[in-house]
Coordinates of C-alpha atoms in Angstrom, one line a residue:
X1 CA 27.2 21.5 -24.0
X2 CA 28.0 18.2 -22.6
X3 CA 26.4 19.0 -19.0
X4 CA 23.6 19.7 -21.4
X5 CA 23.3 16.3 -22.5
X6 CA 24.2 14.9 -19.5
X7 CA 21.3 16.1 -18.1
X8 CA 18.8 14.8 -21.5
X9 CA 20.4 11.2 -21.3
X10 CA 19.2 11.2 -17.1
X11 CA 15.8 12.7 -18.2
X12 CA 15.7 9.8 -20.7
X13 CA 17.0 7.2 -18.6
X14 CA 14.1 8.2 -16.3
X15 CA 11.5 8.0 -19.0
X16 CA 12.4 4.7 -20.0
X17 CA 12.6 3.0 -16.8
X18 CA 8.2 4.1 -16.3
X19 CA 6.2 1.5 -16.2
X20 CA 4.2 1.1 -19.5
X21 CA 0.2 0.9 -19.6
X22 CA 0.3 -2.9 -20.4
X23 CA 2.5 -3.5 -17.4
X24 CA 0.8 -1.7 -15.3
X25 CA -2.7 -3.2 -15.9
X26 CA -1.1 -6.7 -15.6
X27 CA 0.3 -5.3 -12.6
X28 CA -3.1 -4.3 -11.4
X29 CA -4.9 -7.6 -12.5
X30 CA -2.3 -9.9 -10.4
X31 CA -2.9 -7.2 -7.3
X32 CA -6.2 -7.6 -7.2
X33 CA -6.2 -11.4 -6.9
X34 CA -3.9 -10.8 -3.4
X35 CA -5.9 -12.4 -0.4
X36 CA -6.6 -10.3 2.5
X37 CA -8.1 -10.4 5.5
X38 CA -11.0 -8.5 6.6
X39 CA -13.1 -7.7 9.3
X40 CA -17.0 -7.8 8.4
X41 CA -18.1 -6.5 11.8
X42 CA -16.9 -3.3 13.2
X43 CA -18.0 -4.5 16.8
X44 CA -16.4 -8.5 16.5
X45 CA -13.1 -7.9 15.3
X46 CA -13.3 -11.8 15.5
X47 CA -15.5 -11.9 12.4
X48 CA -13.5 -12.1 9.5
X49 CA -13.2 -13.3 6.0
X50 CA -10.3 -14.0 3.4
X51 CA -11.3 -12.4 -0.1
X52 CA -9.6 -11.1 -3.2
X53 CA -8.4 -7.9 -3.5
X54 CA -10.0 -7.3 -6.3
X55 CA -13.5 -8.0 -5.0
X56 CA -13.4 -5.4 -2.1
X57 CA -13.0 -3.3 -4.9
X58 CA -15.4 -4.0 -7.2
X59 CA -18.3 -5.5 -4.8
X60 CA -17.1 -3.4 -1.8
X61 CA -16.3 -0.3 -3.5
X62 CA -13.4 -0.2 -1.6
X63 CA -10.0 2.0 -2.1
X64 CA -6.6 0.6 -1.0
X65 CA -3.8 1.9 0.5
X66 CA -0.8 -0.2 0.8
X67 CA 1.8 0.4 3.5
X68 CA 5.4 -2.0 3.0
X69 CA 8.6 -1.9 4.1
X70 CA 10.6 -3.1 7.4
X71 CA 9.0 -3.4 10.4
X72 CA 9.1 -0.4 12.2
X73 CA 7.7 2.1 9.2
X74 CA 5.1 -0.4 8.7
X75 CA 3.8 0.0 12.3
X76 CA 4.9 3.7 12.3
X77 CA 2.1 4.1 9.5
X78 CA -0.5 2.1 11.0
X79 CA -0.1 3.8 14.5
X80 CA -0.4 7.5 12.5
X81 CA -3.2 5.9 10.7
X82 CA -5.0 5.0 13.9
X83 CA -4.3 8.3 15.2
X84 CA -6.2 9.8 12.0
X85 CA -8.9 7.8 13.5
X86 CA -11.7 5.3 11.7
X87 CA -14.2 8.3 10.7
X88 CA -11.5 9.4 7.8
X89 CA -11.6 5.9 6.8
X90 CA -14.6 4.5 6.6
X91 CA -16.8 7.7 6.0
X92 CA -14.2 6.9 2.4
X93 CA -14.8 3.6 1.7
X94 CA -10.6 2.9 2.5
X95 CA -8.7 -0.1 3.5
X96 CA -5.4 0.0 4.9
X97 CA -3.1 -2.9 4.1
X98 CA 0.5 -3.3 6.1
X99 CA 3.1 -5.5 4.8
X100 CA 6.4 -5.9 6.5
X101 CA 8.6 -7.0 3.5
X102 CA 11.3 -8.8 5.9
X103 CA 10.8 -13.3 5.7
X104 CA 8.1 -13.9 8.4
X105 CA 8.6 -10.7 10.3
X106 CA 5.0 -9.9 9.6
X107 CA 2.5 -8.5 13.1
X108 CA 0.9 -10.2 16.0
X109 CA -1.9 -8.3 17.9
X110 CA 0.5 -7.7 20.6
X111 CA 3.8 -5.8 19.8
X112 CA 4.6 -3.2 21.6
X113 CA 3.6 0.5 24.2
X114 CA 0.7 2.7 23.1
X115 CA -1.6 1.6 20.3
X116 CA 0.6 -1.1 19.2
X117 CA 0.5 -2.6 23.1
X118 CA -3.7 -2.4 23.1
X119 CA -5.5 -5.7 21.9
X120 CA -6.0 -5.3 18.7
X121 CA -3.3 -3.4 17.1
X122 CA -4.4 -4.6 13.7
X123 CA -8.2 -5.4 14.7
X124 CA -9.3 -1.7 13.1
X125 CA -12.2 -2.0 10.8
X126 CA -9.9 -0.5 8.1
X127 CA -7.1 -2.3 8.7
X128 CA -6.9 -5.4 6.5
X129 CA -4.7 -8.3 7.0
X130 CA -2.5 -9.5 4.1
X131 CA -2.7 -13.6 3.8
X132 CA -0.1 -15.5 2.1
X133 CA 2.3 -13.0 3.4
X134 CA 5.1 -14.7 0.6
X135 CA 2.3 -14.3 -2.5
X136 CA 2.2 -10.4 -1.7
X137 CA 5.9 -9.7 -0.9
X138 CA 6.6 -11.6 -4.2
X139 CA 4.1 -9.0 -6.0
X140 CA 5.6 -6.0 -4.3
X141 CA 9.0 -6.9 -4.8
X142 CA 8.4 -6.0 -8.5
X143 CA 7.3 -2.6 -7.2
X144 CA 10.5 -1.9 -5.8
X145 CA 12.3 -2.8 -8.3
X146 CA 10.6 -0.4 -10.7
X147 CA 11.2 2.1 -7.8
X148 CA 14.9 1.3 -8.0
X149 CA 14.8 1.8 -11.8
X150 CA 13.7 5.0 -11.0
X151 CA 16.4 5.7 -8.5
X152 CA 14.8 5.3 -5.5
X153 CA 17.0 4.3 -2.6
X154 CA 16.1 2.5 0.5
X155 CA 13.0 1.3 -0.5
X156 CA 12.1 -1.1 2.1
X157 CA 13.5 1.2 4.4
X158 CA 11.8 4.2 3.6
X159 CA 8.5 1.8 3.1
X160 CA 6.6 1.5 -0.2
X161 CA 2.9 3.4 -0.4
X162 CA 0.4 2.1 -3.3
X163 CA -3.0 3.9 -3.8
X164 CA -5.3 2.1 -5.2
X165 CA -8.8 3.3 -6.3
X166 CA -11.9 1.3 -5.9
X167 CA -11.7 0.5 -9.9
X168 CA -8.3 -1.2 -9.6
X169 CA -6.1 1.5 -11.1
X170 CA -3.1 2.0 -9.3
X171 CA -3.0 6.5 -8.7
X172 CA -0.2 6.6 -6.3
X173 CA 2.9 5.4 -5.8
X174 CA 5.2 6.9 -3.2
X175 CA 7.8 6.3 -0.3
X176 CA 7.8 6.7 2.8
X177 CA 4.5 7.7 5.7
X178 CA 1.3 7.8 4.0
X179 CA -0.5 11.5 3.6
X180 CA -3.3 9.4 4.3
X181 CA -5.7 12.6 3.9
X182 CA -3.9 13.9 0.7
X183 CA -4.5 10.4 -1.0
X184 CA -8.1 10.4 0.3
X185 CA -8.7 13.1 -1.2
X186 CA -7.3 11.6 -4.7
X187 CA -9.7 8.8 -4.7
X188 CA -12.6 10.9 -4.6
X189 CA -11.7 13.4 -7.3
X190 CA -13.0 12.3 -10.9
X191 CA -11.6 9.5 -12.6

């Protein structure tokens, strides 16, 4: 009897601590004023632009996929998104944001063997470039949290993944590598 409601109170607990609809909306307003970084030519990856989030969305009809957390899962996931190669990309209309959530700890060009070693490491047309590095890990901080509230662990760690359609809704959250093709395939089912 008592495991019983042992058991009710967690499921409870767990219920309480999800995010409401008018959080998350104000949630998705304040995301979609983040700056980024973008390339506008896929052949100068020297010609960029600073715009809002929320206007690659709505003017670019662009999804998002957010990739945070320390350092080495950040460039894990942009490595295994280069490896899934532009074409799953940008034949999707998706942009793929890393944000290493340590005090300036965020990329050069030049960091390391393999892809990250290659000029460029970040210069991929679907690879945008968070600005005002502070502004952004101050927003996502409030997404660990709430992951914490729900008993997640090793957040930064694990790395934080956000999908976010080309309307501004928020459809995934998750931890840890990206299935970048599974959450493709969730922005283009019907809304």
């Amino acid at each position: 009897q008592n495991e019983k409601l042992e058991i009710f109170k967690d499921k409870e607990k767990q219920l309480s601590n999800r995010i409401s609809v008018s959080k998350a909306s104000e949630r998705e307003i304040e995301l979609s004023k983040l700056p980024i970084e973008i390339q506008v030519s896929e052949y100068n990856e020297t010609s960029t632009r600073i715009v809002p989030l929320g206007d690659l969305q709505s003017k670019g009809r662009q999804h998002i996929i957010i990739i945070a957390g320390e350092r080495d899962i950040v460039k894990d996931a942009v490595i295994s998104a280069r490896i899934e190669g532009s074409d799953l990309f940008n034949s999707k209309d998706t942009l793929v944001i890393p944000l290493v959530l340590q005090e300036n700890e965020q990329f050069d060009e030049n960091i390391g063997k393999g892809f990250a070693n290659k000029e460029g490491f970040l210069s991929a047309p679907y690879i945008g470039k968070p600005t005002q590095p502070t502004v952004w890990q101050f927003y996502l901080d409030k997404e660990v949290q709430q992951a914490i509230k729900q008993g997640q662990v090793d957040i930064v760690t694990k790395g934080l993944v956000l999908a976010i359609r080309n309307d501004g809704k928020i459809i995934r959250r998750g931890i840890g590598l990206p299935p970048w093709k599974e959450i493709i395939e969730e922005f283009t089912k019907k809304k």
